Coordinates of C-alpha atoms and ligand atoms in Angstrom, one line a residue:
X1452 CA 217.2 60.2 -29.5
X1453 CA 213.6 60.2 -30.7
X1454 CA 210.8 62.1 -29.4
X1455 CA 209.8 62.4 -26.1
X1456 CA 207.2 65.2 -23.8
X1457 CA 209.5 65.1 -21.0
X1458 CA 212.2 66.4 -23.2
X1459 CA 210.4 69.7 -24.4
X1460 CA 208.4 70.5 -22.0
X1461 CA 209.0 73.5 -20.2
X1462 CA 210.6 72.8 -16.7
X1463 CA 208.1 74.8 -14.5
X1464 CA 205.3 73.6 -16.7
X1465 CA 206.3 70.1 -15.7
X1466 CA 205.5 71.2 -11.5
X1467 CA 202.3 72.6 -12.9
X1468 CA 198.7 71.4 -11.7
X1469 CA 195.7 72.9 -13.7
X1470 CA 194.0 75.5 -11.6
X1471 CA 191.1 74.2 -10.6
X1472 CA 187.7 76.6 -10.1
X1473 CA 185.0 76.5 -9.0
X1474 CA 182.9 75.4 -12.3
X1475 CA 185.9 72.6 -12.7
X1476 CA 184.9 71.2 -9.2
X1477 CA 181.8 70.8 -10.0
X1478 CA 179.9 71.0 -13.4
X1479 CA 176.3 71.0 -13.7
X1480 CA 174.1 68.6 -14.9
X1481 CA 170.8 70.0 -15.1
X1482 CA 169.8 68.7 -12.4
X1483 CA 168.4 70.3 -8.9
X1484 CA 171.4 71.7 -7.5
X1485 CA 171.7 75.2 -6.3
X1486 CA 175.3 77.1 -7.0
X1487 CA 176.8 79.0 -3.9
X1488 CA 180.6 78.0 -5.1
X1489 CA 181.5 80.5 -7.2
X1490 CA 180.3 84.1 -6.1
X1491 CA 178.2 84.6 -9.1
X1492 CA 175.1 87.0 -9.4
X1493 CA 172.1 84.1 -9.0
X1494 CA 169.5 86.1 -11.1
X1495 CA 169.5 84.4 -14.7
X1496 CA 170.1 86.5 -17.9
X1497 CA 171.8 83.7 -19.7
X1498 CA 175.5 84.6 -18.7
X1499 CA 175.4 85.1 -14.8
X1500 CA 177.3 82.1 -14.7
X1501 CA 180.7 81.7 -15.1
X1502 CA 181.6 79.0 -18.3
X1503 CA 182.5 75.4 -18.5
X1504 CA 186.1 75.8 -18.6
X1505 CA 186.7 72.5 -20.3
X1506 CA 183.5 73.5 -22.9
X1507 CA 181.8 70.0 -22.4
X1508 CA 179.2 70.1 -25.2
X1509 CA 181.2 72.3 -27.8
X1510 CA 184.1 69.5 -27.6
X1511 CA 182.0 66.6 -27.7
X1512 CA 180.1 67.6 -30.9
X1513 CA 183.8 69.1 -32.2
X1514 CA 185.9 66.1 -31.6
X1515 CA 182.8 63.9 -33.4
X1516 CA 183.2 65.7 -35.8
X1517 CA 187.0 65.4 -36.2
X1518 CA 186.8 62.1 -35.5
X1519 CA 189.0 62.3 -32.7
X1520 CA 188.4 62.0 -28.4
X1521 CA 187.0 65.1 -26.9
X1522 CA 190.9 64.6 -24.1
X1523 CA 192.7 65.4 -27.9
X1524 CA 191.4 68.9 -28.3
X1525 CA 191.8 71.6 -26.4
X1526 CA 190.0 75.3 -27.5
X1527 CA 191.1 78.8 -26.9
X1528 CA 190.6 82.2 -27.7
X1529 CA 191.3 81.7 -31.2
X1530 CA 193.9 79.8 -33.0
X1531 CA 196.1 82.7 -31.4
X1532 CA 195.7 81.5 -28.1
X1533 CA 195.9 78.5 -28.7
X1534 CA 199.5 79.1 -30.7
X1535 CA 200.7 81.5 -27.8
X1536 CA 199.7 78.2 -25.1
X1537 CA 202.4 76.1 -27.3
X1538 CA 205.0 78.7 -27.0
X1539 CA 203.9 79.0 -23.3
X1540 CA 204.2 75.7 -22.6
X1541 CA 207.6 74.7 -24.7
X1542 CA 209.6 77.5 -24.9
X1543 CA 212.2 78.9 -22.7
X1544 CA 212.2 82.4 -23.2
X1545 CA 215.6 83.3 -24.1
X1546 CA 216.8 80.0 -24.2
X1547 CA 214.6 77.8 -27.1
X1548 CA 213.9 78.5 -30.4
X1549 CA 210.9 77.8 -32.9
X1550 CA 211.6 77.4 -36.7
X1551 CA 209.1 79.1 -39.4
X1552 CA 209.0 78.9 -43.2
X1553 CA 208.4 82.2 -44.6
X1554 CA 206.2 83.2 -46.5
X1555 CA 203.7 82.3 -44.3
X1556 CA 201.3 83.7 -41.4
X1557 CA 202.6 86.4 -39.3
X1558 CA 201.2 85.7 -36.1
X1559 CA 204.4 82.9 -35.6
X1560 CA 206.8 85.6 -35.0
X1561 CA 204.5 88.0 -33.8
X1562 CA 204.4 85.4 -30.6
X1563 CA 207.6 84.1 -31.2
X1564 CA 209.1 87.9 -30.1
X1565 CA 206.0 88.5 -27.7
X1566 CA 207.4 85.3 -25.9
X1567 CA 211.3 85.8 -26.3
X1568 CA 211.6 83.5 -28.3
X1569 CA 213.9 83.1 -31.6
X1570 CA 212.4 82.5 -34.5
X1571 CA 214.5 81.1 -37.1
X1572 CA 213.5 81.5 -40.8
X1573 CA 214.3 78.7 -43.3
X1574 CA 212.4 80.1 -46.5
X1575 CA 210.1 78.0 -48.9
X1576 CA 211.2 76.6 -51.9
X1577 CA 210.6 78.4 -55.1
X1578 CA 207.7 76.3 -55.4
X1579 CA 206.3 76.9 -52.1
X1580 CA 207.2 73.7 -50.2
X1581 CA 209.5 73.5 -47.0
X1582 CA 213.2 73.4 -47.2
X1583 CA 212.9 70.0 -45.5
X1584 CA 216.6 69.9 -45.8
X1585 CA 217.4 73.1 -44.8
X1586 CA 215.0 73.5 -42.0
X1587 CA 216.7 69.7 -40.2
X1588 CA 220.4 71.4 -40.5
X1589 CA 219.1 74.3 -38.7
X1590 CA 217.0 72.4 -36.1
X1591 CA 219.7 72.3 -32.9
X1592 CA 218.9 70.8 -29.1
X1593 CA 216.6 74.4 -28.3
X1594 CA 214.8 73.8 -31.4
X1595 CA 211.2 73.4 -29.7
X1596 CA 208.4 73.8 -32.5
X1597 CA 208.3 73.8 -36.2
X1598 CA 205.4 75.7 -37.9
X1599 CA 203.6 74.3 -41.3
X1600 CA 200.9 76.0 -42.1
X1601 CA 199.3 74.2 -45.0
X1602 CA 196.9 75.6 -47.3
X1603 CA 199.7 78.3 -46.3
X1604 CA 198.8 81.7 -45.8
X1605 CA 199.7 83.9 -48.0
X1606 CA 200.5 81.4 -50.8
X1607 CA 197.6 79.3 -50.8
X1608 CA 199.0 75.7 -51.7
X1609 CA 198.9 72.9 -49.6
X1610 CA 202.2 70.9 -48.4
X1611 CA 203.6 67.4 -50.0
X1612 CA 202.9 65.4 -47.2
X1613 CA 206.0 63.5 -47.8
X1614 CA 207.8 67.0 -46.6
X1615 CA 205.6 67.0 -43.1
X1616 CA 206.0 63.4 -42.5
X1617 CA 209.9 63.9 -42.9
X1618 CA 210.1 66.7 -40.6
X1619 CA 208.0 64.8 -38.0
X1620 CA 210.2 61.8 -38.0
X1621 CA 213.6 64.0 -38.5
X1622 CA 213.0 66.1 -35.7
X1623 CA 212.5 65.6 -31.8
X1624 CA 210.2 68.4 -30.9
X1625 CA 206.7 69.5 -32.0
X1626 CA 205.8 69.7 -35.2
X1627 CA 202.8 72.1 -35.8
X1628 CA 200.1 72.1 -38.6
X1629 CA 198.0 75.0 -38.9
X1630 CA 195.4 74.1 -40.7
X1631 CA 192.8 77.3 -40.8
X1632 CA 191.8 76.9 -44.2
X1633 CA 192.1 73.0 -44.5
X1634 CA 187.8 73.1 -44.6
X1635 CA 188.9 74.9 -48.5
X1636 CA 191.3 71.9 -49.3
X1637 CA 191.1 68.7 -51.4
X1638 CA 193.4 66.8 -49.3
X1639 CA 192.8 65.4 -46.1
X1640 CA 193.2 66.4 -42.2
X1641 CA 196.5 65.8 -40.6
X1642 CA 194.1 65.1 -37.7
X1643 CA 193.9 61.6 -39.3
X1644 CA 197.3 61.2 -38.7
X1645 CA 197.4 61.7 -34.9
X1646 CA 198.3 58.2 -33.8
X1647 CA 200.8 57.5 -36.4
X1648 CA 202.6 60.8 -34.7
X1649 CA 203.0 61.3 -31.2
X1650 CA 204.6 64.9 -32.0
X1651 CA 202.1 66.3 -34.4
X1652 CA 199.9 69.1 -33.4
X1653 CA 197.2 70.1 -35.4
X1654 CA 195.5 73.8 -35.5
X1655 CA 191.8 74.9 -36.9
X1656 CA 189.8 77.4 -36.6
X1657 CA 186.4 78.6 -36.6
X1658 CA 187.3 82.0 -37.9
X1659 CA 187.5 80.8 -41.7
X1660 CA 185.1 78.3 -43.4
X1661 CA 183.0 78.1 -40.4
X1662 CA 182.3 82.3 -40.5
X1663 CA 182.8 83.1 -37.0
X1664 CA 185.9 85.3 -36.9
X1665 CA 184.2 87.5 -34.5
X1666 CA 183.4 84.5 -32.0
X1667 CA 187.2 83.5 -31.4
X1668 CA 187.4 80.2 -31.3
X1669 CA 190.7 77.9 -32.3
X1670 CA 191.0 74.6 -32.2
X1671 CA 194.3 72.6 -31.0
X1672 CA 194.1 68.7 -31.5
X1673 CA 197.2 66.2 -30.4
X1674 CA 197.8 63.8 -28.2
X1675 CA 196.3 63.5 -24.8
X1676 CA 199.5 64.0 -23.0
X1677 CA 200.5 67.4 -25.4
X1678 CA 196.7 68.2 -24.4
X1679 CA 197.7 67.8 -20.7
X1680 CA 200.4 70.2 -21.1
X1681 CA 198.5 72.8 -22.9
X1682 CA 195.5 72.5 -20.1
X1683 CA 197.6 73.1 -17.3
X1684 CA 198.8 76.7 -18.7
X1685 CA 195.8 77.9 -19.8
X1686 CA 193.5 80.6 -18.3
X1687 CA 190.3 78.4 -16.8
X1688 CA 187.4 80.5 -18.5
X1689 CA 189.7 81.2 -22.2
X1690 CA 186.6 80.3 -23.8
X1691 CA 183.3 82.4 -22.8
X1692 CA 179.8 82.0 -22.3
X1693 CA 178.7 83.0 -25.7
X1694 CA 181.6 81.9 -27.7
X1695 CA 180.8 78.6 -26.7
X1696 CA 176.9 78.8 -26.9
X1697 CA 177.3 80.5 -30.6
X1698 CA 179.7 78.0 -31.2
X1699 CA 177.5 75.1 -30.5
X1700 CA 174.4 76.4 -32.2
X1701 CA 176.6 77.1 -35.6
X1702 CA 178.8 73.6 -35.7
X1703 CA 175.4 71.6 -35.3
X1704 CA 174.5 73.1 -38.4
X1705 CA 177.2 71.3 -40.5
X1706 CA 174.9 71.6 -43.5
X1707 CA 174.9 75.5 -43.8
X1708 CA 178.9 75.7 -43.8
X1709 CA 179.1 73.0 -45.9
X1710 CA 177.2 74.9 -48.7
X1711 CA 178.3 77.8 -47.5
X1712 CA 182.0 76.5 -48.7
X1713 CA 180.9 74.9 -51.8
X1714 CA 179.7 78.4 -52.8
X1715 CA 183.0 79.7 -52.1
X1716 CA 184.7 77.3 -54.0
X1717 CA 182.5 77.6 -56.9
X1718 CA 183.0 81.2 -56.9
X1719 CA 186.8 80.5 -56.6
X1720 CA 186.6 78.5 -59.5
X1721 CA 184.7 81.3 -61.7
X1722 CA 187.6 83.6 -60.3
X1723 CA 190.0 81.3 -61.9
X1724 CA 188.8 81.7 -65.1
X1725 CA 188.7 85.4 -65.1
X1726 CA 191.3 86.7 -63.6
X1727 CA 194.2 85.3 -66.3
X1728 CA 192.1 87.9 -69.0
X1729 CA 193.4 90.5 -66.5
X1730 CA 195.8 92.2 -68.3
X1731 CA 198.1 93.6 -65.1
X1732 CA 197.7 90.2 -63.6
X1733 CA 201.2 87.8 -64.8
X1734 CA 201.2 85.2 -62.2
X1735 CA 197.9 83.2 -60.7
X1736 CA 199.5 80.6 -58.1
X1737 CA 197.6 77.6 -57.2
X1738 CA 195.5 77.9 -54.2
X1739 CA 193.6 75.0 -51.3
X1740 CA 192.2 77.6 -49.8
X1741 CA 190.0 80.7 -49.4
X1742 CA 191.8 83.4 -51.4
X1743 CA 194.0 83.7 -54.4
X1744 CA 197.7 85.1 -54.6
X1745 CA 198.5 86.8 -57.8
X1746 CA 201.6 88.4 -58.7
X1747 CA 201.0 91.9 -60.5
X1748 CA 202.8 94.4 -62.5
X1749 CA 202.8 97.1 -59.9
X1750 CA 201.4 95.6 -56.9
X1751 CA 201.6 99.2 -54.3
X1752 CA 199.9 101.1 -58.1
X1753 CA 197.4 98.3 -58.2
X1754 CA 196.5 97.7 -54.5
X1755 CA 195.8 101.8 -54.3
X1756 CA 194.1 101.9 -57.5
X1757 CA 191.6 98.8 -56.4
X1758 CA 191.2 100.6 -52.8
X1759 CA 189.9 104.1 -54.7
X1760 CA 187.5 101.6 -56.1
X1761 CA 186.3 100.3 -53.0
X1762 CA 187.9 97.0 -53.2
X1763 CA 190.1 95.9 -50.4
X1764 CA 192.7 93.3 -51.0
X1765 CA 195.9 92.1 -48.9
X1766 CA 199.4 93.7 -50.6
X1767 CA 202.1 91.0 -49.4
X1768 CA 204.7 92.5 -51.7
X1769 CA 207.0 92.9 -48.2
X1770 CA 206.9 89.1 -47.7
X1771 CA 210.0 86.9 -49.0
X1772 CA 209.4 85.4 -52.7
X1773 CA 205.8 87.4 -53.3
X1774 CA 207.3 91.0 -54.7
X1775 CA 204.2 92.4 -56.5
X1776 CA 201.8 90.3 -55.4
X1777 CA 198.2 90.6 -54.0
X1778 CA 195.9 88.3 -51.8
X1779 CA 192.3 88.5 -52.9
X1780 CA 189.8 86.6 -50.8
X1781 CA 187.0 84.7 -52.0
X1782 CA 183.6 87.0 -51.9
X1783 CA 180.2 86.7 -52.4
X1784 CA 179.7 86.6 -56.0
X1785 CA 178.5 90.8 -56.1
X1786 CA 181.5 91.3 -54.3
X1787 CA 183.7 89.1 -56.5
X1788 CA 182.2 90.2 -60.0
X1789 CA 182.9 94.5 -58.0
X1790 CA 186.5 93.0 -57.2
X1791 CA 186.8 91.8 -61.4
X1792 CA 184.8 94.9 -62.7
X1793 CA 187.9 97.4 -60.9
X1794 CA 190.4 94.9 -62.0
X1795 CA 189.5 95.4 -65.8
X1796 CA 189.0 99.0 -65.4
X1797 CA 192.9 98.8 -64.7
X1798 CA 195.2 100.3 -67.6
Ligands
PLP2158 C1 193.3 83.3 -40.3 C2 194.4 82.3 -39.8 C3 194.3 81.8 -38.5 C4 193.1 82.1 -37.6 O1 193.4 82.6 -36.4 P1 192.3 82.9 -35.4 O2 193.0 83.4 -34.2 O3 191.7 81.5 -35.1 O4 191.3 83.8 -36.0 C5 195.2 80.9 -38.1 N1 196.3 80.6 -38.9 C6 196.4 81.0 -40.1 C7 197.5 80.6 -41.0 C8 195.4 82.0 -40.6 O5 195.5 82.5 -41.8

């Protein structure tokens, strides 16, 4: 066996050509051409004019960035999108199946049933690393994509990366890393791994460390032929006009959301120290990313008491192997020491 695109790809994806529009015949360059192609309004207010479908500039300072080729990346309306184009593009509805690793973000089975598509559960370990084991035995010939989302989301921990790298050489379809909070992490991009794996798909998004949640703007990096794929299915203009010019303006300004994180982790840190002197708090678990997951006495009595208080926090007591915990993302410090005040006020 082994991997290979052909295998996965969706059979009436594989007839597909991109659709081509009028701003993908021909782009502009700034230079002294007038645009009668694509029915717009000619009088300038800064978005009369349909997009860049294939967001040109935003890419090219992106993949630098990434230190990967601007033909690796693709962009969407989110990581969503982006997550819903794999499914799109790999899955037979009815027919395929995705594996996911619960606890972990909702949004894979939200679009797992949006598509049709079973999702098969393999749970983390007690200590919050795949089932590597246990996910390969349930892995069959429909098995399409495996989601790892590491820092995961609602634990907080990064994945061994000996786990990920047996996955991606024990299984024949995609194996994809959602990294959203990977800008919070010590260890390194997966993205640096591309080459070594030619069915590894890396997510990021702008909607966590880079502060533009309200933008929408995901990030999908992998190979130029999984790229291919993911361009032929997607809708031309997924990316608009000030998305992209926001974009642009805040990624060129690498310096601001560096600090910008550094304050978050140092306030994460200060966090750290406090929250163990919190008497209804009796389990703090390690965390790579943005926000902390504690396990609480009571965590329904604690997450209504803290919301009386003004303090909203994320009860994932529902979720598999968190009963009585709490998510509490990293604030500004007033709103962190306001989050700590309420929790001591606690009896
Ligand atoms: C927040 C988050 C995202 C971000 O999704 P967007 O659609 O880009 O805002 C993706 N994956 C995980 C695990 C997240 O927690």
């Amino acid at each position: 066996m082994g991997f290979s695109l052909d295998n996965i790809i969706r059979e009436n994806v594989k007839g597909l050509k991109p659709y081509s529009s009028a701003r993908d015949e021909y782009v502009s360059d700034g230079s002294g051409m007038v645009f009668l192609d694509a029915n717009e309004n000619p009088f300038e207010n800064g978005v009369n004019r349909y997009p860049d479908p294939q967001q040109r500039s935003l890419k090219a300072v992106l993949a630098d960035q990434k230190g990967i080729g601007p033909k690796n990346m693709l962009l969407g309306n989110g990581s969503d999108e982006v997550l819903d184009l794999l499914y799109r593009g790999f899955c037979e509805p009815r027919v395929d199946n995705i594996i996911t690793m619960p606890p972990t973000y909702g949004m894979y089975k939200v679009l797992a049933d949006i598509n049709a598509i079973e999702n098969r559960e393999v749970l983390l370990t007690e200590g919050f690393e795949p089932d590597v084991a246990g996910i390969l035995k349930t892995v069959d010939q429909r098995t399409k994509l495996i989601f790892v989302c590491s820092p995961n989301n609602p634990t907080g921990n990064s994945f061994q990366a000996e786990g990920i790298v047996a996955l991606l050489k024990g299984f024949d379809g995609l194996v994809v890393v959602d990294e959203a909070y990977i800008d919070f992490a010590n260890g390194a991009s997966w993205v640096s791994r591309l080459s070594e794996f030619p069915n590894l798909v890396v997510t990021q998004t702008l909607s966590k460390a880079y502060g533009m949640a309200g933008i929408r703007l995901g990030i999908c990096m992998a190979s130029e032929e999984i790229i291919e794929v993911l361009n032929k299915i997607k809708p031309p203009y997924n990316v608009n006009e000030l998305t992209q010019s926001r974009a642009l303006r805040r990624v060129s300004n690498a310096s601001r959301i560096e600090s910008e994180v550094r304050e978050i982790l140092e306030q994460k840190d200060l966090l750290l120290k406090v929250l163990p002197k919190i008497e209804c708090i009796e389990k703090i678990y390690p965390s790579d990313a943005n926000f902390i997951l504690v396990r609480v006495d009571d965590a329904n009595k604690r997450y209504n008491e803290l919301l009386k208080m003004g303090v909203v926090v994320r009860n994932r007591s529902s979720q598999p192997l968190c009963g009585n915990t709490l998510r509490l993302t990293i604030g500004t410090k007033y709103e962190n020491i306001k989050l700590v005040t309420a929790l001591k006020s606690l009896s």
